[in-house]
Amino acid sequence: FNNFKIYPRIQKLTERDYFRYYKVNLKRPCPFWPDDSQCSIKDCQVEPCPEYSQASNTRSDIEECEHAHELGAINSTLSNQSKEAFEDWARHDDAQDHFCELDDETSPDAQYVDLLLNPERYTGYKGPSAWRVWNSIYEENCFKPRSVYRPLNPLAPSRGEGFYNWLEGLCLEKRVFYRLISGLHTSINIHLCAQYLMDEGWGKTVWGPNVREFRHRFDPAETKGEGTRRLKNLYFLYLIELRALYKVAPYFERSIVDLYTGSAQEDATTKDLLLQIFNEIKAFPMHFDEKSMFAGHKMEAKTLKEEFRLHFKNISRIMDCVGCNKCRLWGKLQTQGLGTALKILFSEKEIKNLPENSPSKGFQLTRQEVVALMNAFGRLSTSIKELHNFRTLLSDQR
């Protein structure tokens, strides 16, 4: 279903102007520990490429620009035409009804980034600094007591033998939360294994799948069975985000919702592509059923939902501690995408009551949320496609 029906369409969609530009603040300081950004890694700092006009925007210009600022650096090349368009988009978006917190995008430090010029791949960002980020996410935000350790955690004093007994004893919602974070971690690791820096000689950088790295992270023999759990959590996360897209389809099917970039023809094509994806999703039989989530006692459910929201907000703040800007960009985007999916799943009533031809006061998605939602799902879709490629490579090796 993913590799033949969803993946080709979502790739096409995320190349459209509406979905390829993401506004992000990469300058927010880490609120939890002193900054140890890995600027020692080749070009991890952000340096805008020289301005270029549309006329000179040839393939070789972009390649040269990419090569000059590869690995961890953010390539912030934008044409003047794009910049003018963003001002027009902002005027259009400000006229919409906003009923949710606008975080990064309202900051003066926020900048538009072209996601196609900044693909998610291996940057050399690893070791204690990266471990500390993931460790904080799991330790502080997965409802976990300090006495319980995750298996194979390089920063823990024990091997985490009692971890799954503890996890099974939690209520459904807290187990779901852990599996979502683990699924996101898995997906990011698959992207890094699939787009690994293979060779960097003679002025040419070669990226490709690294089977050894993949086995190291996911082979049951090398991970004491953890790899299989990690991959299951990826599929679980995929089904949750798929369910959110199924639920939010009526929001986008209304004629008042346009994916505005200033060109009516382009916008209509983009919307048509998006609706095609929704139609494929509607035909898929194996949806996650979220009705059992937050279905208990009203007050407990409300408290739990609020805890969920706060834990999630905290995780997006931890992303400001990622020391490599390209990793920070994709970490923030995928966290916001998952947060938007959860917001949708918890807003079923509001989505059902949407007016056809006027803005909704009960449920609204910002441009940022829409871009993050579809790109984050695009990353999960890519992970599942890459898994198929790794299976083929592994069977060839045998």
Short mmCIF file of C-alpha atoms in Angstrom, two decimals:
data_model
loop_
_atom_site.label_atom_id
_atom_site.label_comp_id
_atom_site.label_asym_id
_atom_site.label_seq_id
_atom_site.Cartn_x
_atom_site.Cartn_y
_atom_site.Cartn_z
CA PHE A 1 0.00 0.00 0.00
CA ASN A 2 2.72 2.46 0.96
CA ASN A 3 5.36 1.68 -1.64
CA PHE A 4 3.08 1.66 -4.67
CA LYS A 5 0.15 3.92 -3.78
CA ILE A 6 1.27 6.44 -1.18
CA TYR A 7 5.02 6.93 -1.60
CA PRO A 8 5.05 8.09 -5.28
CA ARG A 9 2.21 10.56 -4.62
CA ILE A 10 3.60 11.99 -1.39
CA GLN A 11 7.00 12.50 -3.06
CA LYS A 12 5.31 14.49 -5.81
CA LEU A 13 3.27 16.49 -3.30
CA THR A 14 6.23 17.48 -1.10
CA GLU A 15 8.03 18.86 -4.17
CA ARG A 16 5.25 21.42 -4.73
CA ASP A 17 6.00 25.01 -3.67
CA TYR A 18 3.39 24.98 -0.88
CA PHE A 19 5.04 21.98 0.80
CA ARG A 20 8.74 22.48 0.06
CA TYR A 21 9.23 25.69 2.10
CA TYR A 22 9.14 25.36 5.88
CA LYS A 23 9.51 28.31 8.24
CA VAL A 24 11.67 27.43 11.22
CA ASN A 25 13.64 29.14 13.96
CA LEU A 26 17.03 27.42 14.21
CA LYS A 27 18.47 30.05 16.57
CA ARG A 28 16.50 29.29 19.72
CA PRO A 29 18.89 28.43 22.55
CA CYS A 30 18.71 25.02 24.22
CA PRO A 31 16.70 25.54 27.43
CA PHE A 32 18.01 22.45 29.25
CA TRP A 33 21.83 22.49 29.11
CA PRO A 34 24.68 24.66 27.74
CA ASP A 35 24.89 24.67 23.97
CA ASP A 36 27.46 22.21 22.59
CA SER A 37 26.57 22.63 18.94
CA GLN A 38 28.84 20.58 16.73
CA CYS A 39 30.21 23.39 14.65
CA SER A 40 33.45 21.44 14.50
CA ILE A 41 31.67 19.11 12.07
CA LYS A 42 32.35 20.24 8.55
CA ASP A 43 29.99 23.14 7.80
CA CYS A 44 27.47 22.51 10.55
CA GLN A 45 26.94 26.24 10.96
CA VAL A 46 24.39 28.02 8.80
CA GLU A 47 25.75 30.29 6.11
CA PRO A 48 23.38 31.51 3.42
CA CYS A 49 24.56 30.84 -0.12
CA PRO A 50 24.97 33.94 -2.31
CA GLU A 51 21.72 35.35 -3.67
CA TYR A 52 20.84 34.16 -7.15
CA SER A 53 18.08 35.13 -9.52
CA GLN A 54 15.64 32.71 -11.13
CA ALA A 55 17.49 33.07 -14.44
CA SER A 56 20.78 31.75 -13.05
CA ASN A 57 19.13 29.03 -11.00
CA THR A 58 20.55 26.20 -13.06
CA ARG A 59 21.06 22.67 -11.80
CA SER A 60 24.84 23.16 -11.51
CA ASP A 61 24.40 26.31 -9.39
CA ILE A 62 22.31 24.40 -6.90
CA GLU A 63 24.71 21.43 -6.89
CA GLU A 64 27.67 23.73 -6.35
CA CYS A 65 25.84 25.50 -3.57
CA GLU A 66 24.90 22.16 -1.99
CA HIS A 67 28.46 20.91 -2.21
CA ALA A 68 29.87 24.06 -0.60
CA HIS A 69 27.64 23.66 2.43
CA GLU A 70 27.07 19.95 2.65
CA LEU A 71 26.59 17.68 5.65
CA GLY A 72 25.19 19.55 8.64
CA ALA A 73 24.85 23.00 7.14
CA ILE A 74 21.52 24.52 6.19
CA ASN A 75 21.45 25.68 2.60
CA SER A 76 19.31 28.79 2.88
CA THR A 77 19.36 29.78 -0.79
CA LEU A 78 16.12 31.48 -1.79
CA SER A 79 15.43 33.46 -4.94
CA ASN A 80 14.09 37.03 -4.69
CA GLN A 81 10.94 35.76 -6.35
CA SER A 82 10.48 33.23 -3.52
CA LYS A 83 11.01 35.94 -0.90
CA GLU A 84 8.34 38.17 -2.45
CA ALA A 85 6.01 35.17 -2.60
CA PHE A 86 6.52 34.48 1.14
CA GLU A 87 5.38 38.03 1.97
CA ASP A 88 2.28 37.45 -0.12
CA TRP A 89 1.67 34.09 1.63
CA ALA A 90 2.01 35.77 5.03
CA ARG A 91 -0.61 38.39 4.11
CA HIS A 92 -2.94 35.61 2.95
CA ASP A 93 -2.34 33.48 6.07
CA ASP A 94 -2.82 36.43 8.45
CA ALA A 95 -6.28 36.94 7.01
CA GLN A 96 -7.22 33.40 8.06
CA ASP A 97 -8.68 32.45 11.40
CA HIS A 98 -5.94 31.17 13.73
CA PHE A 99 -6.92 29.30 16.83
CA CYS A 100 -3.70 27.66 17.90
CA GLU A 101 -0.40 28.73 19.34
CA LEU A 102 1.99 30.05 16.72
CA ASP A 103 5.41 29.16 18.07
CA ASP A 104 8.49 29.28 15.85
CA GLU A 105 7.00 30.98 12.83
CA THR A 106 6.21 34.28 14.60
CA SER A 107 9.77 34.79 15.82
CA PRO A 108 11.94 37.40 14.04
CA ASP A 109 14.67 34.72 13.90
CA ALA A 110 12.47 32.33 11.91
CA GLN A 111 13.47 31.79 8.30
CA TYR A 112 12.03 29.90 5.37
CA VAL A 113 14.09 26.85 4.43
CA ASP A 114 13.83 25.01 1.13
CA LEU A 115 13.47 21.36 2.21
CA LEU A 116 14.48 20.08 -1.24
CA LEU A 117 17.88 21.78 -0.89
CA ASN A 118 18.29 20.38 2.63
CA PRO A 119 17.53 16.65 2.47
CA GLU A 120 17.56 14.62 5.67
CA ARG A 121 20.66 12.42 5.68
CA TYR A 122 23.74 11.43 7.66
CA THR A 123 25.74 14.49 8.77
CA GLY A 124 28.31 13.01 11.15
CA TYR A 125 26.30 14.23 14.17
CA LYS A 126 26.56 11.33 16.65
CA GLY A 127 28.03 10.24 19.97
CA PRO A 128 27.36 11.75 23.43
CA SER A 129 25.73 14.97 22.15
CA ALA A 130 23.14 13.10 20.04
CA TRP A 131 22.63 10.44 22.76
CA ARG A 132 21.89 13.15 25.28
CA VAL A 133 19.07 14.56 23.11
CA TRP A 134 17.35 11.18 22.66
CA ASN A 135 18.02 10.30 26.27
CA SER A 136 16.23 13.46 27.45
CA ILE A 137 13.30 12.74 25.17
CA TYR A 138 12.82 9.22 26.55
CA GLU A 139 13.82 9.86 30.16
CA GLU A 140 11.94 13.09 30.82
CA ASN A 141 8.93 12.67 28.57
CA CYS A 142 7.85 9.06 28.29
CA PHE A 143 6.13 8.92 31.71
CA LYS A 144 9.08 6.84 32.95
CA PRO A 145 10.41 6.62 36.51
CA ARG A 146 14.17 7.15 36.83
CA SER A 147 14.66 3.66 38.28
CA VAL A 148 13.61 2.01 35.00
CA TYR A 149 16.23 1.97 32.23
CA ARG A 150 15.72 1.59 28.49
CA PRO A 151 17.46 -1.41 26.88
CA LEU A 152 20.75 -0.61 25.10
CA ASN A 153 20.82 2.95 26.42
CA PRO A 154 24.52 3.97 26.26
CA LEU A 155 23.98 6.47 29.10
CA ALA A 156 22.29 4.02 31.54
CA PRO A 157 24.01 1.95 34.26
CA SER A 158 21.89 -1.17 33.59
CA ARG A 159 20.76 -3.12 30.54
CA GLY A 160 17.10 -2.33 31.09
CA GLU A 161 15.92 -5.89 31.83
CA GLY A 162 12.70 -4.78 33.58
CA PHE A 163 11.77 -2.16 31.00
CA TYR A 164 9.07 -4.05 29.09
CA ASN A 165 7.42 -5.33 32.28
CA TRP A 166 7.13 -1.71 33.36
CA LEU A 167 5.82 -0.64 29.93
CA GLU A 168 3.14 -3.35 29.86
CA GLY A 169 1.90 -2.15 33.26
CA LEU A 170 1.12 1.35 31.91
CA CYS A 171 -2.27 2.49 30.64
CA LEU A 172 -2.80 2.31 26.87
CA GLU A 173 -2.22 6.03 26.26
CA LYS A 174 1.20 6.04 27.92
CA ARG A 175 2.26 2.92 26.02
CA VAL A 176 1.13 4.61 22.81
CA PHE A 177 3.20 7.72 23.64
CA TYR A 178 6.37 5.64 24.12
CA ARG A 179 5.77 3.74 20.87
CA LEU A 180 5.25 6.98 18.91
CA ILE A 181 8.58 8.40 20.12
CA SER A 182 10.35 5.09 19.44
CA GLY A 183 8.78 5.00 15.94
CA LEU A 184 10.03 8.51 15.21
CA HIS A 185 13.52 7.57 16.45
CA THR A 186 13.46 4.48 14.20
CA SER A 187 12.34 6.44 11.17
CA ILE A 188 15.10 9.05 11.59
CA ASN A 189 17.70 6.26 11.98
CA ILE A 190 16.49 4.60 8.76
CA HIS A 191 16.89 7.88 6.84
CA LEU A 192 20.45 8.22 8.15
CA CYS A 193 21.31 4.62 7.17
CA ALA A 194 19.72 5.03 3.72
CA GLN A 195 21.45 8.35 2.96
CA TYR A 196 24.84 7.61 4.48
CA LEU A 197 28.04 9.42 3.50
CA MET A 198 29.74 6.65 1.51
CA ASP A 199 32.58 8.46 -0.16
CA GLU A 200 33.99 11.97 -0.21
CA GLY A 201 36.89 12.02 -2.61
CA TRP A 202 37.82 13.86 -5.81
CA GLY A 203 35.42 16.71 -5.14
CA LYS A 204 32.40 14.44 -5.31
CA THR A 205 30.27 13.34 -2.36
CA VAL A 206 28.46 10.02 -2.63
CA TRP A 207 25.46 9.18 -0.45
CA GLY A 208 23.85 5.76 -0.31
CA PRO A 209 22.51 2.89 1.79
CA ASN A 210 24.87 1.59 4.48
CA VAL A 211 23.85 -2.01 5.21
CA ARG A 212 26.36 -2.44 8.04
CA GLU A 213 24.96 0.63 9.85
CA PHE A 214 21.41 -0.64 9.29
CA ARG A 215 22.24 -4.05 10.81
CA HIS A 216 23.98 -2.40 13.74
CA ARG A 217 20.73 -0.53 14.58
CA PHE A 218 18.08 -3.11 13.64
CA ASP A 219 19.44 -6.66 13.31
CA PRO A 220 17.83 -8.74 16.13
CA ALA A 221 21.17 -10.49 16.75
CA GLU A 222 23.07 -7.21 17.12
CA THR A 223 20.39 -5.45 19.17
CA LYS A 224 19.28 -8.30 21.48
CA GLY A 225 15.88 -8.34 19.77
CA GLU A 226 15.36 -4.57 20.11
CA GLY A 227 15.59 -3.98 16.33
CA THR A 228 12.34 -5.85 15.67
CA ARG A 229 10.51 -3.80 18.31
CA ARG A 230 11.87 -0.58 16.86
CA LEU A 231 10.62 -1.47 13.38
CA LYS A 232 7.18 -2.45 14.72
CA ASN A 233 6.98 0.97 16.36
CA LEU A 234 7.71 2.62 13.00
CA TYR A 235 4.71 0.84 11.43
CA PHE A 236 2.61 1.79 14.46
CA LEU A 237 3.52 5.48 14.05
CA TYR A 238 2.76 5.24 10.31
CA LEU A 239 -0.74 3.90 11.07
CA ILE A 240 -1.39 6.68 13.61
CA GLU A 241 -0.40 9.43 11.15
CA LEU A 242 -2.34 7.66 8.39
CA ARG A 243 -5.40 7.70 10.64
CA ALA A 244 -4.94 11.43 11.29
CA LEU A 245 -4.87 12.10 7.53
CA TYR A 246 -8.05 10.05 7.11
CA LYS A 247 -9.72 12.11 9.86
CA VAL A 248 -8.60 15.50 8.53
CA ALA A 249 -9.62 14.87 4.90
CA PRO A 250 -13.00 16.70 5.32
CA TYR A 251 -11.12 19.83 6.44
CA PHE A 252 -9.21 19.97 3.12
CA GLU A 253 -12.12 18.85 0.94
CA ARG A 254 -13.94 22.13 1.63
CA SER A 255 -13.81 24.65 -1.20
CA ILE A 256 -12.68 27.43 1.18
CA VAL A 257 -9.36 25.67 1.84
CA ASP A 258 -6.78 26.60 -0.80
CA LEU A 259 -3.09 25.71 -0.60
CA TYR A 260 -2.18 29.28 -1.45
CA THR A 261 1.04 30.21 -3.25
CA GLY A 262 -0.36 32.94 -5.49
CA SER A 263 -0.83 30.89 -8.66
CA ALA A 264 -4.42 29.65 -8.91
CA GLN A 265 -3.49 26.93 -11.42
CA GLU A 266 -0.55 25.62 -9.38
CA ASP A 267 -2.61 25.72 -6.19
CA ALA A 268 -5.42 23.73 -7.81
CA THR A 269 -2.93 21.08 -8.99
CA THR A 270 -1.41 20.85 -5.48
CA LYS A 271 -4.82 20.48 -3.87
CA ASP A 272 -5.80 17.83 -6.40
CA LEU A 273 -2.64 15.85 -5.55
CA LEU A 274 -3.44 16.10 -1.84
CA LEU A 275 -7.04 14.91 -2.37
CA GLN A 276 -5.75 11.94 -4.42
CA ILE A 277 -3.68 10.89 -1.39
CA PHE A 278 -6.75 11.19 0.87
CA ASN A 279 -8.75 9.01 -1.52
CA GLU A 280 -6.08 6.29 -1.40
CA ILE A 281 -6.05 6.48 2.41
CA LYS A 282 -9.85 6.15 2.60
CA ALA A 283 -9.65 2.89 0.68
CA PHE A 284 -7.09 1.42 3.12
CA PRO A 285 -8.72 -1.13 5.46
CA MET A 286 -6.28 -1.35 8.42
CA HIS A 287 -6.74 1.91 10.29
CA PHE A 288 -5.66 2.50 13.87
CA ASP A 289 -8.72 2.93 16.09
CA GLU A 290 -8.12 5.87 18.41
CA LYS A 291 -11.54 5.62 20.09
CA SER A 292 -10.05 3.66 23.01
CA MET A 293 -7.66 6.57 23.69
CA PHE A 294 -8.73 8.94 26.47
CA ALA A 295 -11.99 7.03 26.76
CA GLY A 296 -11.92 6.52 30.54
CA HIS A 297 -13.27 8.72 33.31
CA LYS A 298 -13.82 12.27 32.02
CA MET A 299 -11.56 14.12 34.45
CA GLU A 300 -8.76 11.52 34.23
CA ALA A 301 -8.97 11.58 30.43
CA LYS A 302 -8.74 15.38 30.42
CA THR A 303 -5.69 15.36 32.72
CA LEU A 304 -4.01 12.67 30.63
CA LYS A 305 -4.65 14.56 27.39
CA GLU A 306 -3.11 17.70 28.91
CA GLU A 307 -0.08 15.66 30.09
CA PHE A 308 0.29 14.33 26.55
CA ARG A 309 0.24 17.87 25.16
CA LEU A 310 2.82 19.17 27.67
CA HIS A 311 5.17 16.21 27.16
CA PHE A 312 4.95 16.80 23.44
CA LYS A 313 5.64 20.51 23.77
CA ASN A 314 8.69 19.65 25.88
CA ILE A 315 10.01 17.31 23.17
CA SER A 316 9.76 20.10 20.60
CA ARG A 317 11.82 22.32 22.97
CA ILE A 318 14.44 19.54 23.33
CA MET A 319 14.85 19.71 19.52
CA ASP A 320 16.42 23.14 20.12
CA CYS A 321 19.29 21.25 21.80
CA VAL A 322 20.24 19.30 18.67
CA GLY A 323 23.77 20.44 17.85
CA CYS A 324 23.60 20.08 14.06
CA ASN A 325 21.31 22.48 12.21
CA LYS A 326 20.17 20.12 9.48
CA CYS A 327 19.26 17.49 12.10
CA ARG A 328 17.52 20.19 14.14
CA LEU A 329 15.48 21.28 11.10
CA TRP A 330 14.19 17.74 10.42
CA GLY A 331 13.74 16.98 14.11
CA LYS A 332 11.56 20.05 14.56
CA LEU A 333 9.56 19.38 11.40
CA GLN A 334 8.84 15.74 12.24
CA THR A 335 7.94 16.55 15.85
CA GLN A 336 5.54 19.27 14.69
CA GLY A 337 4.08 16.88 12.12
CA LEU A 338 3.37 14.25 14.77
CA GLY A 339 1.99 16.92 17.14
CA THR A 340 -0.38 18.07 14.38
CA ALA A 341 -1.49 14.45 13.78
CA LEU A 342 -2.32 14.10 17.51
CA LYS A 343 -4.17 17.44 17.47
CA ILE A 344 -6.31 16.11 14.59
CA LEU A 345 -7.07 12.82 16.34
CA PHE A 346 -8.25 14.71 19.42
CA SER A 347 -10.45 17.13 17.41
CA GLU A 348 -12.87 14.73 15.76
CA LYS A 349 -16.04 16.57 16.85
CA GLU A 350 -14.72 19.95 15.70
CA ILE A 351 -13.73 18.57 12.28
CA LYS A 352 -17.19 17.00 11.83
CA ASN A 353 -18.86 20.38 12.47
CA LEU A 354 -16.77 22.43 10.03
CA PRO A 355 -18.69 24.96 7.90
CA GLU A 356 -18.25 24.41 4.15
CA ASN A 357 -17.72 28.01 3.04
CA SER A 358 -16.46 29.98 6.02
CA PRO A 359 -13.38 29.74 8.24
CA SER A 360 -13.70 27.42 11.20
CA LYS A 361 -13.60 28.74 14.73
CA GLY A 362 -13.45 25.26 16.22
CA PHE A 363 -10.58 23.71 14.27
CA GLN A 364 -7.88 25.37 12.21
CA LEU A 365 -4.51 24.31 10.82
CA THR A 366 -1.78 26.86 10.09
CA ARG A 367 0.34 26.65 6.94
CA GLN A 368 3.19 25.47 9.18
CA GLU A 369 1.15 22.62 10.59
CA VAL A 370 -0.03 21.51 7.14
CA VAL A 371 3.52 21.57 5.73
CA ALA A 372 4.89 19.71 8.78
CA LEU A 373 2.05 17.14 8.76
CA MET A 374 2.53 16.12 5.11
CA ASN A 375 6.34 16.23 5.15
CA ALA A 376 6.49 14.20 8.39
CA PHE A 377 4.19 11.60 6.87
CA GLY A 378 6.36 11.73 3.73
CA ARG A 379 9.39 10.85 5.89
CA LEU A 380 7.58 7.82 7.39
CA SER A 381 6.50 6.76 3.92
CA THR A 382 10.14 7.06 2.78
CA SER A 383 11.31 4.94 5.77
CA ILE A 384 8.98 2.10 4.83
CA LYS A 385 10.13 2.31 1.20
CA GLU A 386 13.78 2.28 2.35
CA LEU A 387 13.09 -0.76 4.57
CA HIS A 388 12.04 -2.64 1.45
CA ASN A 389 15.34 -1.61 -0.22
CA PHE A 390 17.36 -2.79 2.81
CA ARG A 391 15.53 -6.14 2.81
CA THR A 392 16.52 -6.59 -0.84
CA LEU A 393 20.15 -5.62 -0.11
CA LEU A 394 20.31 -8.00 2.88
CA SER A 395 18.87 -10.93 0.89
CA ASP A 396 21.43 -10.22 -1.88
CA GLN A 397 24.22 -10.41 0.71
CA ARG A 398 22.98 -13.80 1.95
#
